[in-house]
Amino acid sequence: MIKKIYIAGPLFNLHEQKYLEDIAKVLEEDGYVCFLPHRDQTGIDKAELKGTEMKQSTKDRIFQNDLVALEDSDLTIALVTGQDIDSGTASEIGYTYANKKPVIAINANERRYRNLFVEGMISQTVNNIDELIPLIKKINN
């Protein structure tokens, strides 16, 4: 039964961050518990996340938080827009797949040929956020 969802995607600009937050909002309104890496970090001073430099201890904590969230999640939803699948997102997809959990990709109606190895780890692909809940309910049945 899918209850906890890890949301993966590029975080390079406010548009990407907002789209990921929109995904979380829709899922959380339907009762799912979501982990959104740029929103849900614990034990980290938010001031350390600003700027271009980050302490190694902060990087280590982010990694541990993300790893625990991936392990605790039942499913990963990955935003796969852009020229190629973001390297961090690809890592999260790979970790989820290796742990025999489903991955749903959102392509936001973007059409590209992507890394076929990473695409092979994706269980299903949807075009937009509205398609997520029905697909998750189908996977749950």
mmCIF file of C-alpha atoms in Angstrom:
data_model
loop_
_atom_site.group_PDB
_atom_site.id
_atom_site.type_symbol
_atom_site.label_atom_id
_atom_site.label_comp_id
_atom_site.label_asym_id
_atom_site.label_seq_id
_atom_site.Cartn_x
_atom_site.Cartn_y
_atom_site.Cartn_z
ATOM 1 C CA MET A 1 0.000 0.000 0.000
ATOM 2 C CA ILE A 2 1.463 3.325 -1.062
ATOM 3 C CA LYS A 3 1.366 5.934 1.698
ATOM 4 C CA LYS A 4 4.767 7.674 1.642
ATOM 5 C CA ILE A 5 6.060 9.291 -1.527
ATOM 6 C CA TYR A 6 9.494 10.711 -2.311
ATOM 7 C CA ILE A 7 9.362 13.515 -4.882
ATOM 8 C CA ALA A 8 12.507 13.819 -6.995
ATOM 9 C CA GLY A 9 13.394 16.456 -9.539
ATOM 10 C CA PRO A 10 15.781 19.208 -10.502
ATOM 11 C CA LEU A 11 15.959 22.163 -8.108
ATOM 12 C CA PHE A 12 17.917 24.656 -10.196
ATOM 13 C CA ASN A 13 15.306 27.385 -10.370
ATOM 14 C CA LEU A 14 12.096 28.593 -8.748
ATOM 15 C CA HIS A 15 9.960 27.196 -11.571
ATOM 16 C CA GLU A 16 11.217 23.646 -10.984
ATOM 17 C CA GLN A 17 10.866 24.005 -7.216
ATOM 18 C CA LYS A 18 7.307 25.335 -7.569
ATOM 19 C CA TYR A 19 6.293 22.492 -9.895
ATOM 20 C CA LEU A 20 7.606 19.948 -7.360
ATOM 21 C CA GLU A 21 5.714 21.767 -4.597
ATOM 22 C CA ASP A 22 2.539 21.598 -6.720
ATOM 23 C CA ILE A 23 3.022 17.832 -7.041
ATOM 24 C CA ALA A 24 3.383 17.512 -3.258
ATOM 25 C CA LYS A 25 0.315 19.680 -2.632
ATOM 26 C CA VAL A 26 -1.947 17.530 -4.818
ATOM 27 C CA LEU A 27 -0.674 14.316 -3.234
ATOM 28 C CA GLU A 28 -0.850 15.613 0.332
ATOM 29 C CA GLU A 29 -4.396 16.862 -0.211
ATOM 30 C CA ASP A 30 -5.272 13.269 -1.121
ATOM 31 C CA GLY A 31 -3.735 11.952 2.113
ATOM 32 C CA TYR A 32 -0.256 10.896 1.007
ATOM 33 C CA VAL A 33 2.805 11.771 3.073
ATOM 34 C CA CYS A 34 5.426 13.367 0.841
ATOM 35 C CA PHE A 35 9.114 14.106 1.196
ATOM 36 C CA LEU A 36 10.278 16.999 -0.923
ATOM 37 C CA PRO A 37 14.075 17.383 -0.616
ATOM 38 C CA HIS A 38 14.253 21.174 -0.839
ATOM 39 C CA ARG A 39 11.350 21.608 1.577
ATOM 40 C CA ASP A 40 11.671 18.842 4.149
ATOM 41 C CA GLN A 41 15.284 18.834 5.325
ATOM 42 C CA THR A 42 15.596 18.398 9.095
ATOM 43 C CA GLY A 43 18.449 19.483 11.318
ATOM 44 C CA ILE A 44 19.704 22.062 8.826
ATOM 45 C CA ASP A 45 19.808 25.819 9.231
ATOM 46 C CA LYS A 46 18.011 27.185 6.155
ATOM 47 C CA ALA A 47 20.623 29.970 5.931
ATOM 48 C CA GLU A 48 23.199 27.292 5.071
ATOM 49 C CA LEU A 49 21.219 26.371 1.949
ATOM 50 C CA LYS A 50 21.547 29.828 0.407
ATOM 51 C CA GLY A 51 24.483 30.942 -1.705
ATOM 52 C CA THR A 52 26.957 28.881 -3.649
ATOM 53 C CA GLU A 53 29.062 27.467 -0.824
ATOM 54 C CA MET A 54 27.872 24.853 1.637
ATOM 55 C CA LYS A 55 29.638 23.194 4.552
ATOM 56 C CA GLN A 56 30.490 19.521 4.163
ATOM 57 C CA SER A 57 28.499 18.770 7.320
ATOM 58 C CA THR A 58 25.409 20.306 5.669
ATOM 59 C CA LYS A 59 25.951 18.265 2.505
ATOM 60 C CA ASP A 60 26.317 15.113 4.609
ATOM 61 C CA ARG A 61 23.097 15.855 6.520
ATOM 62 C CA ILE A 62 21.155 16.490 3.306
ATOM 63 C CA PHE A 63 22.415 13.195 1.908
ATOM 64 C CA GLN A 64 21.378 11.312 5.063
ATOM 65 C CA ASN A 65 17.939 12.977 5.132
ATOM 66 C CA ASP A 66 17.352 12.119 1.477
ATOM 67 C CA LEU A 67 18.559 8.541 1.937
ATOM 68 C CA VAL A 68 16.287 7.935 4.937
ATOM 69 C CA ALA A 69 13.338 9.447 3.051
ATOM 70 C CA LEU A 70 13.998 7.216 0.022
ATOM 71 C CA GLU A 71 14.212 4.156 2.276
ATOM 72 C CA ASP A 72 10.973 5.080 4.072
ATOM 73 C CA SER A 73 9.032 5.840 0.892
ATOM 74 C CA ASP A 74 6.780 3.392 -0.929
ATOM 75 C CA LEU A 75 7.089 5.173 -4.271
ATOM 76 C CA THR A 76 9.192 7.838 -5.990
ATOM 77 C CA ILE A 77 7.695 10.425 -8.305
ATOM 78 C CA ALA A 78 10.335 11.985 -10.542
ATOM 79 C CA LEU A 79 10.101 15.128 -12.631
ATOM 80 C CA VAL A 80 12.054 14.292 -15.792
ATOM 81 C CA THR A 81 12.013 17.523 -17.776
ATOM 82 C CA GLY A 82 14.986 19.274 -19.295
ATOM 83 C CA GLN A 83 17.642 18.390 -21.827
ATOM 84 C CA ASP A 84 18.462 15.196 -19.938
ATOM 85 C CA ILE A 85 17.309 13.643 -16.682
ATOM 86 C CA ASP A 86 18.931 15.569 -13.827
ATOM 87 C CA SER A 87 21.809 13.570 -12.287
ATOM 88 C CA GLY A 88 20.388 13.778 -8.759
ATOM 89 C CA THR A 89 16.968 12.709 -9.990
ATOM 90 C CA ALA A 90 18.545 9.834 -11.930
ATOM 91 C CA SER A 91 20.305 8.713 -8.738
ATOM 92 C CA GLU A 92 17.042 8.784 -6.794
ATOM 93 C CA ILE A 93 15.314 6.816 -9.568
ATOM 94 C CA GLY A 94 18.128 4.243 -9.519
ATOM 95 C CA TYR A 95 18.041 3.875 -5.737
ATOM 96 C CA THR A 96 14.268 3.412 -5.768
ATOM 97 C CA TYR A 97 14.456 0.852 -8.572
ATOM 98 C CA ALA A 98 17.259 -1.078 -6.856
ATOM 99 C CA ASN A 99 15.040 -1.328 -3.782
ATOM 100 C CA LYS A 100 12.215 -2.781 -5.882
ATOM 101 C CA LYS A 101 9.869 0.153 -5.448
ATOM 102 C CA PRO A 102 7.881 1.805 -8.253
ATOM 103 C CA VAL A 103 8.912 5.043 -9.947
ATOM 104 C CA ILE A 104 6.422 7.297 -11.686
ATOM 105 C CA ALA A 105 7.915 9.906 -13.998
ATOM 106 C CA ILE A 106 6.240 13.183 -14.919
ATOM 107 C CA ASN A 107 7.360 14.549 -18.259
ATOM 108 C CA ALA A 108 5.120 17.671 -18.156
ATOM 109 C CA ASN A 109 4.153 17.005 -21.791
ATOM 110 C CA GLU A 110 7.761 17.452 -22.862
ATOM 111 C CA ARG A 111 8.934 15.101 -25.598
ATOM 112 C CA ARG A 112 12.602 14.101 -25.671
ATOM 113 C CA TYR A 113 14.688 11.016 -26.050
ATOM 114 C CA ARG A 114 16.418 10.457 -22.745
ATOM 115 C CA ASN A 115 18.892 8.091 -21.151
ATOM 116 C CA LEU A 116 17.383 4.695 -21.931
ATOM 117 C CA PHE A 117 19.018 3.016 -18.932
ATOM 118 C CA VAL A 118 17.361 5.433 -16.508
ATOM 119 C CA GLU A 119 14.087 5.256 -18.428
ATOM 120 C CA GLY A 120 14.202 1.478 -18.022
ATOM 121 C CA MET A 121 13.894 1.964 -14.248
ATOM 122 C CA ILE A 122 10.707 4.012 -14.545
ATOM 123 C CA SER A 123 7.527 2.022 -13.909
ATOM 124 C CA GLN A 124 5.111 4.456 -15.560
ATOM 125 C CA THR A 125 5.200 7.918 -17.098
ATOM 126 C CA VAL A 126 2.476 10.539 -16.891
ATOM 127 C CA ASN A 127 2.174 13.840 -18.700
ATOM 128 C CA ASN A 128 0.935 15.981 -15.823
ATOM 129 C CA ILE A 129 0.061 16.167 -12.148
ATOM 130 C CA ASP A 130 -3.632 15.377 -12.739
ATOM 131 C CA GLU A 131 -2.715 11.865 -13.853
ATOM 132 C CA LEU A 132 -0.858 10.968 -10.631
ATOM 133 C CA ILE A 133 -3.642 10.127 -8.172
ATOM 134 C CA PRO A 134 -5.537 7.766 -10.520
ATOM 135 C CA LEU A 135 -2.288 5.956 -11.362
ATOM 136 C CA ILE A 136 -1.263 5.590 -7.711
ATOM 137 C CA LYS A 137 -4.724 4.245 -6.854
ATOM 138 C CA LYS A 138 -4.378 1.756 -9.721
ATOM 139 C CA ILE A 139 -0.963 0.631 -8.407
ATOM 140 C CA ASN A 140 -2.491 0.219 -4.925
ATOM 141 C CA ASN A 141 -5.172 -2.173 -6.206
#
